[in-house]
Amino acid sequence: MLLMGVKRELGLAQIPVDVITPDILFKIKSVLSFNKVFDHAFWCACLTAFFGLLRPGNVTAASTFDPNKDLRRTDLLLCSWGYLLSLRYSKTVQFREKEITVCLPRIDNPLCPAKAFDTSLDRTTSADPLGPLFIVDNSTCLTYRGFSSKLHEVLSFAGVPNSNIKGHSFRRGCATWLHRIGIPKDTIKAIGYWSSEAVMRYIDTDFSHKVHTMTAFGESFTNP
């Protein structure tokens, strides 16, 4: 009863992270130094998380590289349309019961994930194929802490208010953008590998879309 009273008083509402948008990705890219291996790896990880609707733990190592869980170079396959990335382990896939595949297309846009990987892989050709996919220094892999710290740093340099932008903002941002351009919820759910209706908690409906919808709703009335 005490817990129920506390919940009633304080509420159970969760404050979701802010979304990463294509505009913010452009700003992130503008402040990166692509002559640095770390910045290249970070940029590839950002695009992978966004295009793949992935959690930050999917693209980074917890601390040291674990070849049984973390992304390896051999998990990335070059295709005619871009790259296919295979994830063997995630929050919802812990016993290799299935494999999650991520499409990283080749597009005519500065945010092209395939072009980013082209350059990154070319600069690390001597790396171990069974080693980490995102190399930040010699054979050192990109960690969760390193990714989060770099994200905070580049957002600050880019002048983006980032008080509530976290690693999870990429997954939520892509889901929101797909919804905004008219992709059906079931398709978003399938791409993001949601097994429940939790996907709706990730979609941040644009306020202007709400206004447009309700205006159209009102205009549908007929005068008596």
PDB file of C-alpha atoms in Angstrom:
ATOM      1  CA  MET A   1       0.000   0.000   0.000  1.00  0.00           C
ATOM      2  CA  LEU A   2       2.901   2.310   0.739  1.00  0.00           C
ATOM      3  CA  LEU A   3       4.381   1.648  -2.723  1.00  0.00           C
ATOM      4  CA  MET A   4       0.994   2.234  -4.345  1.00  0.00           C
ATOM      5  CA  GLY A   5       0.708   5.536  -2.488  1.00  0.00           C
ATOM      6  CA  VAL A   6       4.184   6.625  -3.608  1.00  0.00           C
ATOM      7  CA  LYS A   7       3.401   5.710  -7.228  1.00  0.00           C
ATOM      8  CA  ARG A   8       0.127   7.619  -7.079  1.00  0.00           C
ATOM      9  CA  GLU A   9       1.888  10.670  -5.658  1.00  0.00           C
ATOM     10  CA  LEU A  10       4.962  10.662  -7.907  1.00  0.00           C
ATOM     11  CA  GLY A  11       3.552   8.936 -10.985  1.00  0.00           C
ATOM     12  CA  LEU A  12       5.095   6.274 -13.196  1.00  0.00           C
ATOM     13  CA  ALA A  13       5.782   8.377 -16.283  1.00  0.00           C
ATOM     14  CA  GLN A  14       9.180   7.774 -17.874  1.00  0.00           C
ATOM     15  CA  ILE A  15      11.054  10.636 -19.498  1.00  0.00           C
ATOM     16  CA  PRO A  16      12.135   9.306 -22.910  1.00  0.00           C
ATOM     17  CA  VAL A  17      15.447  10.273 -24.442  1.00  0.00           C
ATOM     18  CA  ASP A  18      15.441  12.912 -27.151  1.00  0.00           C
ATOM     19  CA  VAL A  19      15.591  11.665 -30.721  1.00  0.00           C
ATOM     20  CA  ILE A  20      18.517  11.835 -33.120  1.00  0.00           C
ATOM     21  CA  THR A  21      17.364  13.299 -36.439  1.00  0.00           C
ATOM     22  CA  PRO A  22      19.086  13.472 -39.832  1.00  0.00           C
ATOM     23  CA  ASP A  23      19.694  17.178 -39.152  1.00  0.00           C
ATOM     24  CA  ILE A  24      21.550  16.330 -35.947  1.00  0.00           C
ATOM     25  CA  LEU A  25      23.561  13.668 -37.805  1.00  0.00           C
ATOM     26  CA  PHE A  26      24.648  16.328 -40.325  1.00  0.00           C
ATOM     27  CA  LYS A  27      25.768  18.531 -37.428  1.00  0.00           C
ATOM     28  CA  ILE A  28      27.667  15.664 -35.830  1.00  0.00           C
ATOM     29  CA  LYS A  29      29.468  14.966 -39.098  1.00  0.00           C
ATOM     30  CA  SER A  30      30.417  18.629 -39.492  1.00  0.00           C
ATOM     31  CA  VAL A  31      32.560  18.629 -36.326  1.00  0.00           C
ATOM     32  CA  LEU A  32      34.304  15.280 -36.759  1.00  0.00           C
ATOM     33  CA  SER A  33      37.923  15.007 -37.935  1.00  0.00           C
ATOM     34  CA  PHE A  34      37.906  12.218 -40.477  1.00  0.00           C
ATOM     35  CA  ASN A  35      41.688  12.022 -40.548  1.00  0.00           C
ATOM     36  CA  LYS A  36      41.380  10.342 -37.141  1.00  0.00           C
ATOM     37  CA  VAL A  37      40.616   6.625 -36.909  1.00  0.00           C
ATOM     38  CA  PHE A  38      38.519   7.158 -33.775  1.00  0.00           C
ATOM     39  CA  ASP A  39      36.258   9.718 -35.448  1.00  0.00           C
ATOM     40  CA  HIS A  40      35.758   7.437 -38.449  1.00  0.00           C
ATOM     41  CA  ALA A  41      34.816   4.518 -36.209  1.00  0.00           C
ATOM     42  CA  PHE A  42      32.481   6.716 -34.177  1.00  0.00           C
ATOM     43  CA  TRP A  43      30.756   8.015 -37.320  1.00  0.00           C
ATOM     44  CA  CYS A  44      30.273   4.494 -38.695  1.00  0.00           C
ATOM     45  CA  ALA A  45      28.836   3.416 -35.334  1.00  0.00           C
ATOM     46  CA  CYS A  46      26.409   6.371 -35.349  1.00  0.00           C
ATOM     47  CA  LEU A  47      25.124   5.528 -38.831  1.00  0.00           C
ATOM     48  CA  THR A  48      24.899   1.830 -37.977  1.00  0.00           C
ATOM     49  CA  ALA A  49      22.870   2.571 -34.837  1.00  0.00           C
ATOM     50  CA  PHE A  50      20.573   4.937 -36.752  1.00  0.00           C
ATOM     51  CA  PHE A  51      19.968   2.882 -39.896  1.00  0.00           C
ATOM     52  CA  GLY A  52      19.740  -0.327 -37.884  1.00  0.00           C
ATOM     53  CA  LEU A  53      17.479   1.038 -35.107  1.00  0.00           C
ATOM     54  CA  LEU A  54      20.027  -0.416 -32.727  1.00  0.00           C
ATOM     55  CA  ARG A  55      20.702   0.022 -29.043  1.00  0.00           C
ATOM     56  CA  PRO A  56      24.119   1.477 -28.119  1.00  0.00           C
ATOM     57  CA  GLY A  57      25.160  -1.877 -26.698  1.00  0.00           C
ATOM     58  CA  ASN A  58      24.724  -3.428 -30.153  1.00  0.00           C
ATOM     59  CA  VAL A  59      27.497  -1.342 -31.716  1.00  0.00           C
ATOM     60  CA  THR A  60      29.918  -1.015 -28.785  1.00  0.00           C
ATOM     61  CA  ALA A  61      31.768  -3.307 -26.397  1.00  0.00           C
ATOM     62  CA  ALA A  62      31.036  -3.194 -22.685  1.00  0.00           C
ATOM     63  CA  SER A  63      34.733  -2.799 -21.838  1.00  0.00           C
ATOM     64  CA  THR A  64      37.075  -5.144 -23.679  1.00  0.00           C
ATOM     65  CA  PHE A  65      36.306  -6.822 -26.989  1.00  0.00           C
ATOM     66  CA  ASP A  66      34.419 -10.119 -26.749  1.00  0.00           C
ATOM     67  CA  PRO A  67      34.467 -11.939 -30.129  1.00  0.00           C
ATOM     68  CA  ASN A  68      31.507 -14.071 -29.060  1.00  0.00           C
ATOM     69  CA  LYS A  69      29.232 -11.062 -28.545  1.00  0.00           C
ATOM     70  CA  ASP A  70      30.673  -7.910 -30.091  1.00  0.00           C
ATOM     71  CA  LEU A  71      30.667  -6.978 -33.766  1.00  0.00           C
ATOM     72  CA  ARG A  72      33.574  -8.344 -35.800  1.00  0.00           C
ATOM     73  CA  ARG A  73      34.845  -7.210 -39.193  1.00  0.00           C
ATOM     74  CA  THR A  74      33.746 -10.550 -40.637  1.00  0.00           C
ATOM     75  CA  ASP A  75      30.154  -9.789 -39.571  1.00  0.00           C
ATOM     76  CA  LEU A  76      30.023  -7.080 -42.269  1.00  0.00           C
ATOM     77  CA  LEU A  77      29.354  -8.341 -45.794  1.00  0.00           C
ATOM     78  CA  LEU A  78      29.825  -6.213 -48.914  1.00  0.00           C
ATOM     79  CA  CYS A  79      26.812  -6.382 -51.263  1.00  0.00           C
ATOM     80  CA  SER A  80      25.865  -4.751 -54.569  1.00  0.00           C
ATOM     81  CA  TRP A  81      23.493  -2.385 -52.756  1.00  0.00           C
ATOM     82  CA  GLY A  82      25.722  -1.583 -49.749  1.00  0.00           C
ATOM     83  CA  TYR A  83      26.633  -3.653 -46.685  1.00  0.00           C
ATOM     84  CA  LEU A  84      24.816  -6.347 -44.729  1.00  0.00           C
ATOM     85  CA  LEU A  85      25.657  -6.484 -41.032  1.00  0.00           C
ATOM     86  CA  SER A  86      24.878  -9.577 -38.941  1.00  0.00           C
ATOM     87  CA  LEU A  87      24.419  -9.340 -35.169  1.00  0.00           C
ATOM     88  CA  ARG A  88      24.884 -12.569 -33.246  1.00  0.00           C
ATOM     89  CA  TYR A  89      24.049 -11.145 -29.815  1.00  0.00           C
ATOM     90  CA  SER A  90      21.742  -8.427 -28.481  1.00  0.00           C
ATOM     91  CA  LYS A  91      19.501  -7.623 -25.539  1.00  0.00           C
ATOM     92  CA  THR A  92      16.749  -9.818 -27.001  1.00  0.00           C
ATOM     93  CA  VAL A  93      19.014 -12.428 -28.664  1.00  0.00           C
ATOM     94  CA  GLN A  94      21.318 -13.910 -26.042  1.00  0.00           C
ATOM     95  CA  PHE A  95      21.347 -17.597 -26.986  1.00  0.00           C
ATOM     96  CA  ARG A  96      21.984 -17.338 -30.745  1.00  0.00           C
ATOM     97  CA  GLU A  97      18.413 -18.415 -31.384  1.00  0.00           C
ATOM     98  CA  LYS A  98      18.351 -16.133 -34.414  1.00  0.00           C
ATOM     99  CA  GLU A  99      20.510 -13.661 -36.271  1.00  0.00           C
ATOM    100  CA  ILE A 100      19.651  -9.984 -36.611  1.00  0.00           C
ATOM    101  CA  THR A 101      20.551  -8.467 -39.968  1.00  0.00           C
ATOM    102  CA  VAL A 102      21.015  -4.763 -40.603  1.00  0.00           C
ATOM    103  CA  CYS A 103      20.892  -3.185 -44.072  1.00  0.00           C
ATOM    104  CA  LEU A 104      23.371  -0.348 -44.580  1.00  0.00           C
ATOM    105  CA  PRO A 105      22.474   0.964 -48.053  1.00  0.00           C
ATOM    106  CA  ARG A 106      24.584   2.873 -50.534  1.00  0.00           C
ATOM    107  CA  ILE A 107      22.747   6.162 -51.098  1.00  0.00           C
ATOM    108  CA  ASP A 108      23.526   9.463 -52.781  1.00  0.00           C
ATOM    109  CA  ASN A 109      23.671  11.400 -49.527  1.00  0.00           C
ATOM    110  CA  PRO A 110      26.361  12.612 -47.078  1.00  0.00           C
ATOM    111  CA  LEU A 111      24.785  10.307 -44.500  1.00  0.00           C
ATOM    112  CA  CYS A 112      25.502   7.225 -46.630  1.00  0.00           C
ATOM    113  CA  PRO A 113      26.550   4.410 -44.262  1.00  0.00           C
ATOM    114  CA  ALA A 114      28.107   2.336 -47.065  1.00  0.00           C
ATOM    115  CA  LYS A 115      30.490   5.138 -48.084  1.00  0.00           C
ATOM    116  CA  ALA A 116      31.470   5.639 -44.458  1.00  0.00           C
ATOM    117  CA  PHE A 117      32.391   1.964 -44.159  1.00  0.00           C
ATOM    118  CA  ASP A 118      34.237   2.017 -47.497  1.00  0.00           C
ATOM    119  CA  THR A 119      36.648   4.599 -46.116  1.00  0.00           C
ATOM    120  CA  SER A 120      36.888   3.107 -42.641  1.00  0.00           C
ATOM    121  CA  LEU A 121      37.671  -0.395 -43.921  1.00  0.00           C
ATOM    122  CA  ASP A 122      40.200   0.909 -46.433  1.00  0.00           C
ATOM    123  CA  ARG A 123      42.116   2.629 -43.633  1.00  0.00           C
ATOM    124  CA  THR A 124      42.232  -0.512 -41.487  1.00  0.00           C
ATOM    125  CA  THR A 125      42.885  -3.193 -44.127  1.00  0.00           C
ATOM    126  CA  SER A 126      45.533  -4.918 -42.023  1.00  0.00           C
ATOM    127  CA  ALA A 127      43.152  -5.483 -39.106  1.00  0.00           C
ATOM    128  CA  ASP A 128      42.182  -8.988 -37.995  1.00  0.00           C
ATOM    129  CA  PRO A 129      38.946 -10.124 -39.754  1.00  0.00           C
ATOM    130  CA  LEU A 130      37.859 -11.683 -36.448  1.00  0.00           C
ATOM    131  CA  GLY A 131      38.750  -8.522 -34.571  1.00  0.00           C
ATOM    132  CA  PRO A 132      36.447  -5.611 -33.679  1.00  0.00           C
ATOM    133  CA  LEU A 133      34.497  -3.887 -36.441  1.00  0.00           C
ATOM    134  CA  PHE A 134      34.839  -0.430 -34.925  1.00  0.00           C
ATOM    135  CA  ILE A 135      38.550   0.170 -34.296  1.00  0.00           C
ATOM    136  CA  VAL A 136      39.437   3.399 -32.510  1.00  0.00           C
ATOM    137  CA  ASP A 137      43.210   3.010 -32.076  1.00  0.00           C
ATOM    138  CA  ASN A 138      45.323   0.189 -33.476  1.00  0.00           C
ATOM    139  CA  SER A 139      43.295  -2.858 -32.415  1.00  0.00           C
ATOM    140  CA  THR A 140      41.327  -1.159 -29.623  1.00  0.00           C
ATOM    141  CA  CYS A 141      37.561  -1.439 -30.002  1.00  0.00           C
ATOM    142  CA  LEU A 142      34.900   1.224 -29.479  1.00  0.00           C
ATOM    143  CA  THR A 143      33.436   0.872 -25.983  1.00  0.00           C
ATOM    144  CA  TYR A 144      30.100   2.016 -24.613  1.00  0.00           C
ATOM    145  CA  ARG A 145      31.800   4.590 -22.417  1.00  0.00           C
ATOM    146  CA  GLY A 146      33.952   5.852 -25.287  1.00  0.00           C
ATOM    147  CA  PHE A 147      30.934   6.169 -27.578  1.00  0.00           C
ATOM    148  CA  SER A 148      28.833   7.996 -24.978  1.00  0.00           C
ATOM    149  CA  SER A 149      31.662  10.373 -24.110  1.00  0.00           C
ATOM    150  CA  LYS A 150      32.343  11.145 -27.781  1.00  0.00           C
ATOM    151  CA  LEU A 151      28.643  11.709 -28.470  1.00  0.00           C
ATOM    152  CA  HIS A 152      28.417  14.227 -25.635  1.00  0.00           C
ATOM    153  CA  GLU A 153      31.577  15.947 -26.875  1.00  0.00           C
ATOM    154  CA  VAL A 154      30.549  16.314 -30.532  1.00  0.00           C
ATOM    155  CA  LEU A 155      27.026  17.476 -29.657  1.00  0.00           C
ATOM    156  CA  SER A 156      28.567  20.191 -27.513  1.00  0.00           C
ATOM    157  CA  PHE A 157      30.931  21.267 -30.329  1.00  0.00           C
ATOM    158  CA  ALA A 158      28.046  21.232 -32.811  1.00  0.00           C
ATOM    159  CA  GLY A 159      25.930  23.476 -30.593  1.00  0.00           C
ATOM    160  CA  VAL A 160      23.208  20.865 -30.129  1.00  0.00           C
ATOM    161  CA  PRO A 161      21.405  20.907 -26.764  1.00  0.00           C
ATOM    162  CA  ASN A 162      22.124  17.368 -25.601  1.00  0.00           C
ATOM    163  CA  SER A 163      20.844  17.226 -22.048  1.00  0.00           C
ATOM    164  CA  ASN A 164      18.693  14.214 -22.905  1.00  0.00           C
ATOM    165  CA  ILE A 165      20.348  12.806 -26.030  1.00  0.00           C
ATOM    166  CA  LYS A 166      21.794   9.392 -25.235  1.00  0.00           C
ATOM    167  CA  GLY A 167      22.968   6.327 -27.108  1.00  0.00           C
ATOM    168  CA  HIS A 168      19.365   5.095 -27.251  1.00  0.00           C
ATOM    169  CA  SER A 169      18.419   8.280 -29.147  1.00  0.00           C
ATOM    170  CA  PHE A 170      19.523   6.680 -32.433  1.00  0.00           C
ATOM    171  CA  ARG A 171      17.041   3.794 -32.147  1.00  0.00           C
ATOM    172  CA  ARG A 172      14.222   6.103 -31.117  1.00  0.00           C
ATOM    173  CA  GLY A 173      15.194   8.691 -33.719  1.00  0.00           C
ATOM    174  CA  CYS A 174      15.078   6.285 -36.651  1.00  0.00           C
ATOM    175  CA  ALA A 175      11.757   4.807 -35.505  1.00  0.00           C
ATOM    176  CA  THR A 176      10.310   8.315 -35.264  1.00  0.00           C
ATOM    177  CA  TRP A 177      11.671   9.323 -38.691  1.00  0.00           C
ATOM    178  CA  LEU A 178      10.305   6.185 -40.356  1.00  0.00           C
ATOM    179  CA  HIS A 179       6.895   6.915 -38.856  1.00  0.00           C
ATOM    180  CA  ARG A 180       7.104  10.540 -39.984  1.00  0.00           C
ATOM    181  CA  ILE A 181       7.722   9.584 -43.631  1.00  0.00           C
ATOM    182  CA  GLY A 182       4.754   7.225 -43.627  1.00  0.00           C
ATOM    183  CA  ILE A 183       6.292   3.805 -42.984  1.00  0.00           C
ATOM    184  CA  PRO A 184       3.650   1.498 -41.406  1.00  0.00           C
ATOM    185  CA  LYS A 185       4.067   0.634 -37.739  1.00  0.00           C
ATOM    186  CA  ASP A 186       4.294  -3.098 -38.475  1.00  0.00           C
ATOM    187  CA  THR A 187       7.206  -2.482 -40.843  1.00  0.00           C
ATOM    188  CA  ILE A 188       9.019  -0.349 -38.257  1.00  0.00           C
ATOM    189  CA  LYS A 189       8.382  -3.074 -35.707  1.00  0.00           C
ATOM    190  CA  ALA A 190       9.901  -5.709 -37.998  1.00  0.00           C
ATOM    191  CA  ILE A 191      12.951  -3.614 -38.943  1.00  0.00           C
ATOM    192  CA  GLY A 192      13.667  -2.798 -35.309  1.00  0.00           C
ATOM    193  CA  TYR A 193      13.024  -6.377 -34.141  1.00  0.00           C
ATOM    194  CA  TRP A 194      10.390  -5.447 -31.592  1.00  0.00           C
ATOM    195  CA  SER A 195       8.449  -8.475 -30.393  1.00  0.00           C
ATOM    196  CA  SER A 196       5.723  -6.427 -28.699  1.00  0.00           C
ATOM    197  CA  GLU A 197       3.876  -3.135 -29.041  1.00  0.00           C
ATOM    198  CA  ALA A 198       6.737  -1.446 -27.172  1.00  0.00           C
ATOM    199  CA  VAL A 199       7.658   0.101 -30.517  1.00  0.00           C
ATOM    200  CA  MET A 200       4.997   2.755 -29.911  1.00  0.00           C
ATOM    201  CA  ARG A 201       6.984   4.057 -26.947  1.00  0.00           C
ATOM    202  CA  TYR A 202       9.863   4.786 -29.310  1.00  0.00           C
ATOM    203  CA  ILE A 203       7.882   6.803 -31.839  1.00  0.00           C
ATOM    204  CA  ASP A 204       7.737  10.498 -31.058  1.00  0.00           C
ATOM    205  CA  THR A 205       4.832  11.894 -33.069  1.00  0.00           C
ATOM    206  CA  ASP A 206       5.717  15.268 -34.550  1.00  0.00           C
ATOM    207  CA  PHE A 207       3.496  18.047 -33.193  1.00  0.00           C
ATOM    208  CA  SER A 208       2.959  19.550 -36.651  1.00  0.00           C
ATOM    209  CA  HIS A 209       1.697  16.115 -37.776  1.00  0.00           C
ATOM    210  CA  LYS A 210      -0.812  16.174 -34.929  1.00  0.00           C
ATOM    211  CA  VAL A 211      -1.994  19.654 -35.949  1.00  0.00           C
ATOM    212  CA  HIS A 212      -2.331  18.608 -39.611  1.00  0.00           C
ATOM    213  CA  THR A 213      -4.260  15.456 -38.659  1.00  0.00           C
ATOM    214  CA  MET A 214      -6.702  17.237 -36.368  1.00  0.00           C
ATOM    215  CA  THR A 215      -7.197  20.048 -38.894  1.00  0.00           C
ATOM    216  CA  ALA A 216      -8.044  17.501 -41.578  1.00  0.00           C
ATOM    217  CA  PHE A 217     -10.341  15.803 -39.071  1.00  0.00           C
ATOM    218  CA  GLY A 218     -12.196  19.070 -38.452  1.00  0.00           C
ATOM    219  CA  GLU A 219     -12.408  19.912 -42.132  1.00  0.00           C
ATOM    220  CA  SER A 220     -14.055  16.553 -42.804  1.00  0.00           C
ATOM    221  CA  PHE A 221     -17.225  17.736 -41.061  1.00  0.00           C
ATOM    222  CA  THR A 222     -20.124  18.819 -43.235  1.00  0.00           C
ATOM    223  CA  ASN A 223     -22.471  21.661 -42.393  1.00  0.00           C
ATOM    224  CA  PRO A 224     -26.026  20.517 -41.493  1.00  0.00           C
TER     225      PRO A 224
END
